[in-house]
PDB file of C-alpha atoms and ligand atoms in Angstrom:
ATOM      1  CA  MET A 117     -10.730   8.030  17.036  1.00 92.00           C
ATOM      2  CA  LYS A 118      -7.629   6.800  15.225  1.00 96.00           C
ATOM      3  CA  HIS A 119      -7.675   6.009  11.612  1.00 98.00           C
ATOM      4  CA  PHE A 120      -5.209   4.648   8.978  1.00 98.00           C
ATOM      5  CA  LEU A 121      -6.055   6.472   5.583  1.00 98.00           C
ATOM      6  CA  GLU A 122      -2.431   7.623   5.051  1.00 98.00           C
ATOM      7  CA  GLU A 123       0.711   6.365   5.866  1.00 98.00           C
ATOM      8  CA  ASN A 124       1.592   9.349   7.866  1.00 98.00           C
ATOM      9  CA  ASN A 125      -1.608   8.900  10.421  1.00 98.00           C
ATOM     10  CA  PHE A 126       0.458   7.013  12.917  1.00 98.00           C
ATOM     11  CA  THR A 127       2.761   8.846  15.076  1.00 97.00           C
ATOM     12  CA  LYS A 128       6.436   8.122  15.062  1.00 98.00           C
ATOM     13  CA  GLU A 129       6.115   5.698  18.138  1.00 98.00           C
ATOM     14  CA  GLU A 130       3.288   3.974  16.605  1.00 98.00           C
ATOM     15  CA  ILE A 131       4.873   3.479  13.354  1.00 98.00           C
ATOM     16  CA  GLU A 132       7.879   1.844  15.194  1.00 98.00           C
ATOM     17  CA  SER A 133       5.468  -0.325  17.342  1.00 98.00           C
ATOM     18  CA  VAL A 134       3.705  -1.454  14.222  1.00 98.00           C
ATOM     19  CA  PHE A 135       6.773  -2.484  12.472  1.00 98.00           C
ATOM     20  CA  GLN A 136       8.164  -4.254  15.417  1.00 98.00           C
ATOM     21  CA  GLN A 137       4.670  -6.263  16.179  1.00 98.00           C
ATOM     22  CA  ALA A 138       4.472  -7.221  12.286  1.00 98.00           C
ATOM     23  CA  PHE A 139       7.908  -9.001  12.600  1.00 98.00           C
ATOM     24  CA  LYS A 140       6.783 -10.357  15.834  1.00 98.00           C
ATOM     25  CA  PHE A 141       3.627 -11.720  14.225  1.00 98.00           C
ATOM     26  CA  LYS A 142       5.565 -13.298  11.189  1.00 98.00           C
ATOM     27  CA  ARG A 143       8.058 -15.235  13.668  1.00 97.00           C
ATOM     28  CA  GLU A 144       5.373 -16.473  15.942  1.00 97.00           C
ATOM     29  CA  ARG A 145       2.752 -17.395  13.162  1.00 97.00           C
ATOM     30  CA  ASP A 146       2.581 -20.781  14.370  1.00 96.00           C
ATOM     31  CA  GLN A 147       0.904 -19.631  17.825  1.00 95.00           C
ATOM     32  CA  ARG A 148      -2.269 -18.316  16.006  1.00 94.00           C
ATOM     33  CA  PRO A 149      -4.963 -17.301  16.826  1.00 95.00           C
ATOM     34  CA  SER A 150      -4.077 -14.416  19.083  1.00 96.00           C
ATOM     35  CA  ASN A 151      -6.613 -12.805  21.428  1.00 96.00           C
ATOM     36  CA  ASP A 152      -6.004  -9.324  20.045  1.00 98.00           C
ATOM     37  CA  LEU A 153      -9.291  -8.915  18.504  1.00 98.00           C
ATOM     38  CA  LEU A 154     -11.095 -11.696  20.351  1.00 98.00           C
ATOM     39  CA  GLY A 155     -14.929 -11.344  19.900  1.00 97.00           C
ATOM     40  CA  GLN A 156     -14.395  -8.371  17.503  1.00 98.00           C
ATOM     41  CA  THR A 157     -16.159  -7.944  13.928  1.00 98.00           C
ATOM     42  CA  TRP A 158     -14.198  -5.977  11.157  1.00 98.00           C
ATOM     43  CA  GLY A 159     -16.338  -5.027   8.367  1.00 98.00           C
ATOM     44  CA  MET A 160     -14.577  -5.018   4.890  1.00 98.00           C
ATOM     45  CA  LEU A 161     -16.230  -3.042   2.403  1.00 98.00           C
ATOM     46  CA  PHE A 162     -14.628  -3.393  -1.033  1.00 97.00           C
ATOM     47  CA  TYR A 163     -15.842  -1.164  -4.003  1.00 96.00           C
ATOM     48  CA  LYS A 164     -13.171  -2.886  -6.172  1.00 94.00           C
ATOM     49  CA  ASN A 165     -11.592  -6.364  -7.007  1.00 94.00           C
ATOM     50  CA  SER A 166      -8.819  -7.538  -4.648  1.00 97.00           C
ATOM     51  CA  THR A 167      -7.044 -11.028  -3.939  1.00 98.00           C
ATOM     52  CA  ARG A 168      -4.116 -10.017  -1.827  1.00 98.00           C
ATOM     53  CA  THR A 169      -5.681  -7.362   0.412  1.00 98.00           C
ATOM     54  CA  ARG A 170      -9.109  -9.063   0.898  1.00 98.00           C
ATOM     55  CA  VAL A 171      -7.702 -12.433   1.900  1.00 98.00           C
ATOM     56  CA  SER A 172      -4.761 -10.887   3.920  1.00 98.00           C
ATOM     57  CA  PHE A 173      -7.027  -8.944   6.071  1.00 98.00           C
ATOM     58  CA  GLU A 174      -9.600 -11.728   6.247  1.00 98.00           C
ATOM     59  CA  VAL A 175      -7.005 -14.191   7.391  1.00 98.00           C
ATOM     60  CA  GLY A 176      -5.657 -11.416   9.423  1.00 98.00           C
ATOM     61  CA  VAL A 177      -8.713 -10.689  11.439  1.00 98.00           C
ATOM     62  CA  ARG A 178      -9.376 -14.487  11.890  1.00 98.00           C
ATOM     63  CA  GLU A 179      -5.620 -15.151  13.382  1.00 98.00           C
ATOM     64  CA  MET A 180      -6.466 -12.395  16.026  1.00 98.00           C
ATOM     65  CA  GLY A 181      -9.470 -14.132  17.306  1.00 98.00           C
ATOM     66  CA  GLY A 182     -12.025 -11.620  15.356  1.00 98.00           C
ATOM     67  CA  HIS A 183     -14.551 -12.045  12.730  1.00 98.00           C
ATOM     68  CA  PRO A 184     -14.439 -10.421   9.308  1.00 98.00           C
ATOM     69  CA  LEU A 185     -17.761  -9.477   7.559  1.00 98.00           C
ATOM     70  CA  MET A 186     -17.353  -9.167   3.908  1.00 97.00           C
ATOM     71  CA  LEU A 187     -19.618  -6.238   2.239  1.00 96.00           C
ATOM     72  CA  ASP A 188     -19.701  -4.940  -1.215  1.00 90.00           C
ATOM     73  CA  LEU A 189     -21.952  -2.319  -3.287  1.00 93.00           C
ATOM     74  CA  SER A 190     -24.199  -5.447  -4.646  1.00 91.00           C
ATOM     75  CA  ASN A 191     -25.103  -6.612  -1.102  1.00 89.00           C
ATOM     76  CA  THR A 192     -25.626  -3.487   0.738  1.00 95.00           C
ATOM     77  CA  GLN A 193     -27.683  -0.429   0.199  1.00 97.00           C
ATOM     78  CA  ILE A 194     -24.726   1.715  -0.550  1.00 95.00           C
ATOM     79  CA  GLY A 195     -25.040   0.322  -4.117  1.00 92.00           C
ATOM     80  CA  ARG A 196     -28.610   1.538  -4.154  1.00 95.00           C
ATOM     81  CA  GLY A 197     -27.750   5.182  -3.144  1.00 96.00           C
ATOM     82  CA  GLU A 198     -27.593   5.156   0.841  1.00 98.00           C
ATOM     83  CA  SER A 199     -25.356   8.040   1.864  1.00 98.00           C
ATOM     84  CA  ILE A 200     -21.987   7.523   3.275  1.00 98.00           C
ATOM     85  CA  GLU A 201     -22.960   9.383   6.605  1.00 98.00           C
ATOM     86  CA  ASP A 202     -25.702   6.976   7.312  1.00 98.00           C
ATOM     87  CA  THR A 203     -23.680   4.031   6.215  1.00 98.00           C
ATOM     88  CA  ALA A 204     -20.858   4.928   8.702  1.00 98.00           C
ATOM     89  CA  LYS A 205     -23.201   5.718  11.271  1.00 98.00           C
ATOM     90  CA  VAL A 206     -25.199   2.710  11.323  1.00 98.00           C
ATOM     91  CA  LEU A 207     -21.888   0.357  10.677  1.00 98.00           C
ATOM     92  CA  SER A 208     -20.435   1.975  13.637  1.00 98.00           C
ATOM     93  CA  ARG A 209     -23.337   0.413  15.839  1.00 98.00           C
ATOM     94  CA  PHE A 210     -22.431  -2.923  14.737  1.00 98.00           C
ATOM     95  CA  LEU A 211     -18.856  -3.395  14.045  1.00 98.00           C
ATOM     96  CA  ASP A 212     -15.440  -2.714  15.839  1.00 98.00           C
ATOM     97  CA  GLY A 213     -13.700  -1.553  12.667  1.00 98.00           C
ATOM     98  CA  LEU A 214     -14.099  -0.945   8.912  1.00 98.00           C
ATOM     99  CA  ILE A 215     -11.503  -1.801   6.019  1.00 98.00           C
ATOM    100  CA  ILE A 216     -12.377   0.070   2.870  1.00 98.00           C
ATOM    101  CA  ARG A 217     -11.189  -0.395  -0.813  1.00 98.00           C
ATOM    102  CA  THR A 218     -12.705   2.496  -2.800  1.00 97.00           C
ATOM    103  CA  HIS A 219     -12.226   4.938  -5.643  1.00 96.00           C
ATOM    104  CA  GLY A 220     -11.738   8.567  -4.785  1.00 97.00           C
ATOM    105  CA  HIS A 221      -9.687   9.560  -1.385  1.00 98.00           C
ATOM    106  CA  GLU A 222     -12.680  11.686  -0.546  1.00 98.00           C
ATOM    107  CA  ILE A 223     -15.018   8.618  -0.140  1.00 98.00           C
ATOM    108  CA  ILE A 224     -13.007   6.938   2.433  1.00 98.00           C
ATOM    109  CA  LYS A 225     -12.100  10.447   4.382  1.00 98.00           C
ATOM    110  CA  GLU A 226     -15.938  10.962   4.613  1.00 98.00           C
ATOM    111  CA  PHE A 227     -16.490   7.466   6.048  1.00 98.00           C
ATOM    112  CA  ALA A 228     -13.944   8.048   8.865  1.00 98.00           C
ATOM    113  CA  HIS A 229     -15.594  11.469   9.289  1.00 98.00           C
ATOM    114  CA  HIS A 230     -18.764   9.979  10.266  1.00 98.00           C
ATOM    115  CA  ALA A 231     -17.436   6.802  11.606  1.00 98.00           C
ATOM    116  CA  LYS A 232     -17.131   5.935  15.537  1.00 98.00           C
ATOM    117  CA  ILE A 233     -14.758   3.090  14.583  1.00 98.00           C
ATOM    118  CA  PRO A 234     -11.329   2.958  13.122  1.00 98.00           C
ATOM    119  CA  VAL A 235     -11.412   2.961   9.251  1.00 98.00           C
ATOM    120  CA  VAL A 236      -8.562   1.660   7.331  1.00 98.00           C
ATOM    121  CA  ASN A 237      -7.771   2.348   3.708  1.00 98.00           C
ATOM    122  CA  ALA A 238      -7.275  -1.005   1.690  1.00 98.00           C
ATOM    123  CA  LEU A 239      -6.720   1.334  -1.231  1.00 98.00           C
ATOM    124  CA  THR A 240      -8.059   4.136  -2.942  1.00 98.00           C
ATOM    125  CA  ASP A 241      -7.081   6.121  -6.308  1.00 97.00           C
ATOM    126  CA  PHE A 242      -4.750   8.165  -4.263  1.00 98.00           C
ATOM    127  CA  LEU A 243      -2.945   6.124  -2.017  1.00 98.00           C
ATOM    128  CA  HIS A 244      -2.217   2.369  -0.904  1.00 98.00           C
ATOM    129  CA  PRO A 245      -0.707   2.688   2.846  1.00 98.00           C
ATOM    130  CA  CYS A 246      -1.143  -1.065   3.565  1.00 99.00           C
ATOM    131  CA  GLN A 247       0.843  -2.176   0.622  1.00 98.00           C
ATOM    132  CA  ILE A 248       3.499   0.524   1.324  1.00 98.00           C
ATOM    133  CA  TYR A 249       3.897  -0.562   4.955  1.00 98.00           C
ATOM    134  CA  ALA A 250       4.093  -4.285   3.741  1.00 98.00           C
ATOM    135  CA  ASP A 251       6.720  -3.348   1.054  1.00 98.00           C
ATOM    136  CA  CYS A 252       8.664  -1.503   3.489  1.00 98.00           C
ATOM    137  CA  MET A 253       8.802  -4.243   5.954  1.00 98.00           C
ATOM    138  CA  THR A 254       9.876  -6.457   3.005  1.00 98.00           C
ATOM    139  CA  ILE A 255      12.714  -4.120   2.366  1.00 98.00           C
ATOM    140  CA  LEU A 256      13.835  -4.180   5.908  1.00 98.00           C
ATOM    141  CA  GLU A 257      13.562  -8.004   5.918  1.00 97.00           C
ATOM    142  CA  LYS A 258      15.651  -8.476   2.867  1.00 97.00           C
ATOM    143  CA  THR A 259      18.277  -5.887   3.721  1.00 94.00           C
ATOM    144  CA  GLY A 260      18.672  -7.095   7.139  1.00 82.00           C
ATOM    145  CA  SER A 261      19.126  -3.528   8.239  1.00 74.00           C
ATOM    146  CA  SER A 262      16.643  -3.128  11.079  1.00 89.00           C
ATOM    147  CA  GLU A 263      12.981  -3.688  12.097  1.00 95.00           C
ATOM    148  CA  ASN A 264      12.789   0.415  12.114  1.00 97.00           C
ATOM    149  CA  PRO A 265      11.724   2.193   9.103  1.00 97.00           C
ATOM    150  CA  PHE A 266      13.171   5.250  10.081  1.00 96.00           C
ATOM    151  CA  SER A 267      16.614   3.649  10.633  1.00 96.00           C
ATOM    152  CA  GLY A 268      16.528   0.894   7.964  1.00 97.00           C
ATOM    153  CA  LEU A 269      15.237   3.007   5.016  1.00 97.00           C
ATOM    154  CA  GLN A 270      16.911   5.871   5.583  1.00 95.00           C
ATOM    155  CA  GLY A 271      18.918   6.814   2.083  1.00 95.00           C
ATOM    156  CA  LYS A 272      17.762   3.870   0.413  1.00 97.00           C
ATOM    157  CA  LYS A 273      17.138   4.807  -3.452  1.00 98.00           C
ATOM    158  CA  LEU A 274      13.789   3.617  -4.786  1.00 98.00           C
ATOM    159  CA  VAL A 275      13.073   3.889  -8.384  1.00 98.00           C
ATOM    160  CA  PHE A 276       9.408   3.417  -9.638  1.00 98.00           C
ATOM    161  CA  PHE A 277       8.667   2.795 -13.287  1.00 98.00           C
ATOM    162  CA  GLY A 278       5.622   3.227 -15.510  1.00 98.00           C
ATOM    163  CA  ASP A 279       2.616   5.245 -14.386  1.00 97.00           C
ATOM    164  CA  THR A 280       3.997   7.548 -12.111  1.00 98.00           C
ATOM    165  CA  SER A 281       0.822   9.230 -11.401  1.00 96.00           C
ATOM    166  CA  CYS A 282      -0.786   6.258  -9.892  1.00 96.00           C
ATOM    167  CA  ASN A 283      -1.715   5.724  -6.226  1.00 97.00           C
ATOM    168  CA  MET A 284       1.382   3.350  -5.579  1.00 98.00           C
ATOM    169  CA  ALA A 285       3.610   6.085  -6.877  1.00 98.00           C
ATOM    170  CA  ASN A 286       1.904   8.581  -4.701  1.00 98.00           C
ATOM    171  CA  SER A 287       2.336   6.281  -1.676  1.00 98.00           C
ATOM    172  CA  TRP A 288       6.168   6.135  -2.559  1.00 98.00           C
ATOM    173  CA  ILE A 289       6.352   9.708  -2.552  1.00 98.00           C
ATOM    174  CA  LEU A 290       4.884   9.933   0.747  1.00 97.00           C
ATOM    175  CA  ALA A 291       6.791   7.009   2.372  1.00 97.00           C
ATOM    176  CA  GLY A 292      10.131   8.408   1.024  1.00 97.00           C
ATOM    177  CA  ALA A 293       9.165  11.684   2.844  1.00 96.00           C
ATOM    178  CA  LEU A 294       8.299   9.913   6.201  1.00 97.00           C
ATOM    179  CA  TRP A 295      11.392   7.459   6.072  1.00 97.00           C
ATOM    180  CA  GLY A 296      14.055   9.595   4.534  1.00 95.00           C
ATOM    181  CA  MET A 297      14.104   7.731   1.042  1.00 96.00           C
ATOM    182  CA  GLU A 298      15.238   8.925  -2.213  1.00 96.00           C
ATOM    183  CA  ILE A 299      12.266   8.403  -4.498  1.00 98.00           C
ATOM    184  CA  TRP A 300      12.888   8.764  -8.451  1.00 98.00           C
ATOM    185  CA  LEU A 301       9.651   8.232 -10.678  1.00 98.00           C
ATOM    186  CA  CYS A 302      10.567   7.167 -14.289  1.00 98.00           C
ATOM    187  CA  GLY A 303       7.454   7.153 -16.938  1.00 98.00           C
ATOM    188  CA  PRO A 304       6.260   9.128 -19.643  1.00 98.00           C
ATOM    189  CA  LYS A 305       5.796  12.843 -19.416  1.00 97.00           C
ATOM    190  CA  GLU A 306       2.094  12.507 -19.728  1.00 96.00           C
ATOM    191  CA  PHE A 307       1.957  10.387 -16.182  1.00 96.00           C
ATOM    192  CA  LYS A 308       3.927  12.559 -14.052  1.00 97.00           C
ATOM    193  CA  PRO A 309       2.944  12.882 -10.320  1.00 95.00           C
ATOM    194  CA  HIS A 310      -0.070  15.264  -9.990  1.00 94.00           C
ATOM    195  CA  GLU A 311       0.200  18.383  -7.611  1.00 94.00           C
ATOM    196  CA  GLU A 312      -2.359  16.566  -5.278  1.00 96.00           C
ATOM    197  CA  ILE A 313       0.573  14.505  -3.927  1.00 96.00           C
ATOM    198  CA  LYS A 314       3.111  17.466  -3.516  1.00 94.00           C
ATOM    199  CA  ASN A 315       0.189  19.444  -1.884  1.00 95.00           C
ATOM    200  CA  PHE A 316      -0.336  16.560   0.569  1.00 96.00           C
ATOM    201  CA  CYS A 317       2.997  16.269   1.569  1.00 95.00           C
ATOM    202  CA  ASP A 318       3.416  20.272   1.677  1.00 94.00           C
ATOM    203  CA  THR A 319       0.163  20.303   4.304  1.00 96.00           C
ATOM    204  CA  ALA A 320       1.508  17.371   6.327  1.00 96.00           C
ATOM    205  CA  GLY A 321       4.640  19.260   7.029  1.00 95.00           C
ATOM    206  CA  LEU A 322       6.781  16.622   5.198  1.00 94.00           C
ATOM    207  CA  SER A 323       9.549  17.609   2.765  1.00 87.00           C
ATOM    208  CA  SER A 324       9.415  15.040  -0.095  1.00 76.00           C
ATOM    209  CA  ASN A 325      12.512  14.070  -1.757  1.00 77.00           C
ATOM    210  CA  TRP A 326      11.638  12.708  -5.047  1.00 94.00           C
ATOM    211  CA  ASN A 327      12.598  13.384  -8.768  1.00 97.00           C
ATOM    212  CA  PHE A 328      10.810  12.642 -12.029  1.00 98.00           C
ATOM    213  CA  THR A 329      12.629  11.326 -15.205  1.00 98.00           C
ATOM    214  CA  THR A 330      12.144   9.842 -18.532  1.00 98.00           C
ATOM    215  CA  ASP A 331      15.444   8.201 -18.492  1.00 98.00           C
ATOM    216  CA  CYS A 332      15.528   4.481 -17.160  1.00 98.00           C
ATOM    217  CA  ILE A 333      19.181   3.925 -17.355  1.00 98.00           C
ATOM    218  CA  GLY A 334      20.024   7.178 -15.543  1.00 98.00           C
ATOM    219  CA  ALA A 335      17.251   6.690 -12.959  1.00 98.00           C
ATOM    220  CA  SER A 336      18.464   3.116 -12.203  1.00 98.00           C
ATOM    221  CA  LYS A 337      22.299   4.108 -11.366  1.00 98.00           C
ATOM    222  CA  ASP A 338      22.857   2.989  -7.873  1.00 98.00           C
ATOM    223  CA  ALA A 339      19.475   2.159  -6.969  1.00 98.00           C
ATOM    224  CA  ASP A 340      18.646  -0.061  -4.233  1.00 98.00           C
ATOM    225  CA  ILE A 341      15.060  -1.144  -5.397  1.00 98.00           C
ATOM    226  CA  LEU A 342      13.482  -0.875  -9.009  1.00 98.00           C
ATOM    227  CA  TYR A 343       9.735  -1.293  -8.384  1.00 98.00           C
ATOM    228  CA  THR A 344       6.688  -1.037 -10.844  1.00 98.00           C
ATOM    229  CA  ASP A 345       3.068  -1.598 -10.901  1.00 97.00           C
ATOM    230  CA  VAL A 346       0.316  -2.378 -13.522  1.00 96.00           C
ATOM    231  CA  TRP A 347       0.046   0.098 -16.408  1.00 96.00           C
ATOM    232  CA  VAL A 348      -3.629  -0.063 -16.615  1.00 91.00           C
ATOM    233  CA  SER A 349      -4.962   0.608 -12.929  1.00 86.00           C
ATOM    234  CA  MET A 350      -8.775  -0.212 -12.000  1.00 83.00           C
ATOM    235  CA  GLY A 351     -10.675   2.269 -13.478  1.00 87.00           C
ATOM    236  CA  CYS A 352      -8.567   3.303 -16.425  1.00 88.00           C
ATOM    237  CA  GLU A 353      -9.563   0.257 -18.713  1.00 90.00           C
ATOM    238  CA  SER A 354     -10.841   2.651 -21.494  1.00 92.00           C
ATOM    239  CA  GLU A 355      -7.196   3.875 -21.505  1.00 92.00           C
ATOM    240  CA  GLU A 356      -5.594   0.676 -22.071  1.00 94.00           C
ATOM    241  CA  ASN A 357      -4.201   0.692 -25.692  1.00 94.00           C
ATOM    242  CA  ASP A 358      -3.003   4.442 -24.937  1.00 94.00           C
ATOM    243  CA  ARG A 359      -1.251   3.636 -21.679  1.00 95.00           C
ATOM    244  CA  LYS A 360       0.455   0.486 -23.051  1.00 95.00           C
ATOM    245  CA  ALA A 361       1.850   2.273 -26.070  1.00 95.00           C
ATOM    246  CA  LYS A 362       3.196   5.041 -23.899  1.00 96.00           C
ATOM    247  CA  MET A 363       4.624   3.218 -21.041  1.00 97.00           C
ATOM    248  CA  SER A 364       6.283   0.330 -23.116  1.00 97.00           C
ATOM    249  CA  PRO A 365       9.611   2.049 -22.823  1.00 98.00           C
ATOM    250  CA  TYR A 366       9.358   2.108 -19.027  1.00 98.00           C
ATOM    251  CA  GLN A 367       9.185  -1.907 -18.795  1.00 98.00           C
ATOM    252  CA  VAL A 368      11.669  -3.124 -16.077  1.00 98.00           C
ATOM    253  CA  LYS A 369      14.356  -4.962 -17.969  1.00 98.00           C
ATOM    254  CA  ALA A 370      17.396  -6.983 -16.561  1.00 98.00           C
ATOM    255  CA  GLN A 371      19.719  -4.169 -18.214  1.00 98.00           C
ATOM    256  CA  PHE A 372      18.458  -1.682 -15.558  1.00 98.00           C
ATOM    257  CA  PHE A 373      19.768  -3.648 -13.074  1.00 98.00           C
ATOM    258  CA  GLU A 374      23.386  -3.336 -14.553  1.00 98.00           C
ATOM    259  CA  HIS A 375      23.159   0.116 -13.420  1.00 98.00           C
ATOM    260  CA  ALA A 376      21.845  -0.425 -10.284  1.00 98.00           C
ATOM    261  CA  LYS A 377      23.690  -1.730  -7.051  1.00 98.00           C
ATOM    262  CA  ASP A 378      24.967  -5.193  -7.191  1.00 98.00           C
ATOM    263  CA  ASP A 379      22.149  -6.428  -4.456  1.00 98.00           C
ATOM    264  CA  ALA A 380      19.446  -4.273  -6.004  1.00 98.00           C
ATOM    265  CA  LEU A 381      15.789  -6.019  -5.600  1.00 98.00           C
ATOM    266  CA  PHE A 382      12.809  -6.053  -7.924  1.00 98.00           C
ATOM    267  CA  MET A 383       9.538  -5.002  -6.281  1.00 98.00           C
ATOM    268  CA  HIS A 384       5.941  -5.320  -7.544  1.00 98.00           C
ATOM    269  CA  CYS A 385       2.810  -4.747  -5.599  1.00 98.00           C
ATOM    270  CA  MET A 386       0.983  -7.383  -7.989  1.00 98.00           C
ATOM    271  CA  PRO A 387      -0.963  -8.386  -9.776  1.00 97.00           C
ATOM    272  CA  ALA A 388       1.770  -8.593 -12.177  1.00 97.00           C
ATOM    273  CA  HIS A 389       1.856  -8.768 -16.131  1.00 96.00           C
ATOM    274  CA  PRO A 390       4.814 -10.401 -17.429  1.00 96.00           C
ATOM    275  CA  GLY A 391       6.131  -8.853 -20.708  1.00 97.00           C
ATOM    276  CA  GLU A 392       4.032  -5.597 -20.006  1.00 97.00           C
ATOM    277  CA  GLU A 393       5.550  -3.463 -16.916  1.00 98.00           C
ATOM    278  CA  VAL A 394       8.204  -6.174 -16.305  1.00 98.00           C
ATOM    279  CA  SER A 395      10.340  -8.613 -18.627  1.00 98.00           C
ATOM    280  CA  ASP A 396       9.617 -12.215 -17.731  1.00 98.00           C
ATOM    281  CA  GLU A 397      13.354 -12.504 -17.041  1.00 98.00           C
ATOM    282  CA  VAL A 398      13.267 -10.015 -14.113  1.00 98.00           C
ATOM    283  CA  LEU A 399      10.005 -11.175 -12.691  1.00 98.00           C
ATOM    284  CA  LYS A 400      11.387 -14.765 -12.359  1.00 97.00           C
ATOM    285  CA  SER A 401      14.845 -13.746 -11.547  1.00 98.00           C
ATOM    286  CA  PRO A 402      16.080 -14.223  -7.576  1.00 98.00           C
ATOM    287  CA  LYS A 403      16.056 -10.329  -7.205  1.00 98.00           C
ATOM    288  CA  SER A 404      12.331 -10.538  -7.526  1.00 98.00           C
ATOM    289  CA  ILE A 405      10.881 -10.276  -4.089  1.00 98.00           C
ATOM    290  CA  LEU A 406       7.158  -9.813  -4.757  1.00 98.00           C
ATOM    291  CA  PHE A 407       5.668 -13.014  -3.105  1.00 98.00           C
ATOM    292  CA  ASP A 408       7.356 -11.924   0.130  1.00 98.00           C
ATOM    293  CA  GLN A 409       5.725  -8.665  -0.410  1.00 98.00           C
ATOM    294  CA  ALA A 410       2.155 -10.209  -0.902  1.00 98.00           C
ATOM    295  CA  GLU A 411       2.855 -12.406   2.401  1.00 98.00           C
ATOM    296  CA  ASN A 412       4.036  -9.524   4.448  1.00 98.00           C
ATOM    297  CA  ARG A 413       0.407  -7.606   3.564  1.00 98.00           C
ATOM    298  CA  LEU A 414      -0.585 -10.149   6.509  1.00 98.00           C
ATOM    299  CA  HIS A 415       1.988  -9.409   8.826  1.00 98.00           C
ATOM    300  CA  ILE A 416       1.821  -5.709   8.879  1.00 98.00           C
ATOM    301  CA  GLN A 417      -2.072  -5.360   8.538  1.00 98.00           C
ATOM    302  CA  LYS A 418      -2.579  -7.667  11.572  1.00 98.00           C
ATOM    303  CA  ALA A 419      -0.061  -4.936  13.460  1.00 98.00           C
ATOM    304  CA  ILE A 420      -1.942  -2.145  12.027  1.00 98.00           C
ATOM    305  CA  LEU A 421      -5.205  -3.517  13.279  1.00 98.00           C
ATOM    306  CA  LYS A 422      -3.952  -4.288  16.494  1.00 98.00           C
ATOM    307  CA  GLU A 423      -2.393  -0.662  16.915  1.00 98.00           C
ATOM    308  CA  LEU A 424      -5.905   0.669  16.161  1.00 98.00           C
ATOM    309  CA  SER A 425      -7.910  -1.552  18.232  1.00 97.00           C
ATOM    310  CA  GLU A 426      -5.679  -0.575  21.217  1.00 96.00           C
ATOM    311  CA  ASN A 427      -5.909   3.405  20.213  1.00 86.00           C
ATOM    312  CA  LYS A 428      -9.525   3.486  19.732  1.00 74.00           C
ATOM    313  CA  ASN A 429      -9.891   6.500  21.844  1.00 61.00           C
ATOM    314  CA  THR A 430      -6.858   8.582  20.468  1.00 60.00           C
TER     315      THR A 430
HETATM  316  N1   CP B  43      -1.469  -5.446  -4.181  1.00 62.69           N
HETATM  317  C1   CP B  43      -2.832  -5.361  -4.002  1.00 62.69           C
HETATM  318  O1   CP B  43      -3.493  -4.373  -3.216  1.00 62.69           O
HETATM  319  O2   CP B  43      -3.479  -6.584  -4.481  1.00 62.69           O
HETATM  320  P1   CP B  43      -4.960  -6.884  -4.698  1.00 62.69           P
HETATM  321  O3   CP B  43      -5.718  -5.749  -5.524  1.00 62.69           O
HETATM  322  O4   CP B  43      -5.239  -8.143  -4.912  1.00 62.69           O
HETATM  323  O5   CP B  43      -5.537  -6.730  -3.253  1.00 62.69           O
END
């Protein structure tokens, strides 16, 4: 059974096909709905809040002729302690696929282990692969290089500012290793990437090309993309004051762009907090492409679901 839990779960050919299909879905959106998920029901089990991921998946499944079924802890027995194993086995008898947003990565892995249907990672504390695929589609689109991440992203320098131990930073490390990008992580030493992502890349046989620094100006030099995410991820609310104090020097400012490439772009997976992780000036500048990133969640996720649906038995 093919699942999409991590960016590298697809083969090279499958990744190329997913990106090509996503661009096609975007070009041909006025022809929706398609029949790609006709008659299918995809469960959406969300342990955490979401705007973009939830709506883009729900709309995407509908645009492909399928039916999305929203589930959460308050309206299922999981919230009352039913095991992941039993839940995965039962849901597999009803659904054609399961999209999960949860806390620990081990939770989604356990679902996938017991499920007889494709499982999609809609964010865990470790990785956010759907966001990364959408972001990479957006980079390819904006730089006009190619529709293929293997050729179009090769050598691009992306600097991630702020909490460099978070799931988005991990996912960029993995994406950089997959597609030959140069990834710089810039933030407080206390929030350096954990060993877990390095070990993950090593186990997957991916040589990760990333650097950690506390020097925002140095990191920005000749960058193609300056990227950030919220400083207080879901589940870290009790650390809010400490995080904000430590991360304030890493707010993405216009000054950073003076050192980046002339055509450098600003990216953010959203939700954004102007005046915290990014200045209002950068957020509202023409360099900022966050709404394109958000829109591309829809197109790339449709392509991911199509790929999984067509490869159920591999
Ligand atoms: N970027 C992202 O995953 O947004 P949501 O939390 O709103 O889904």
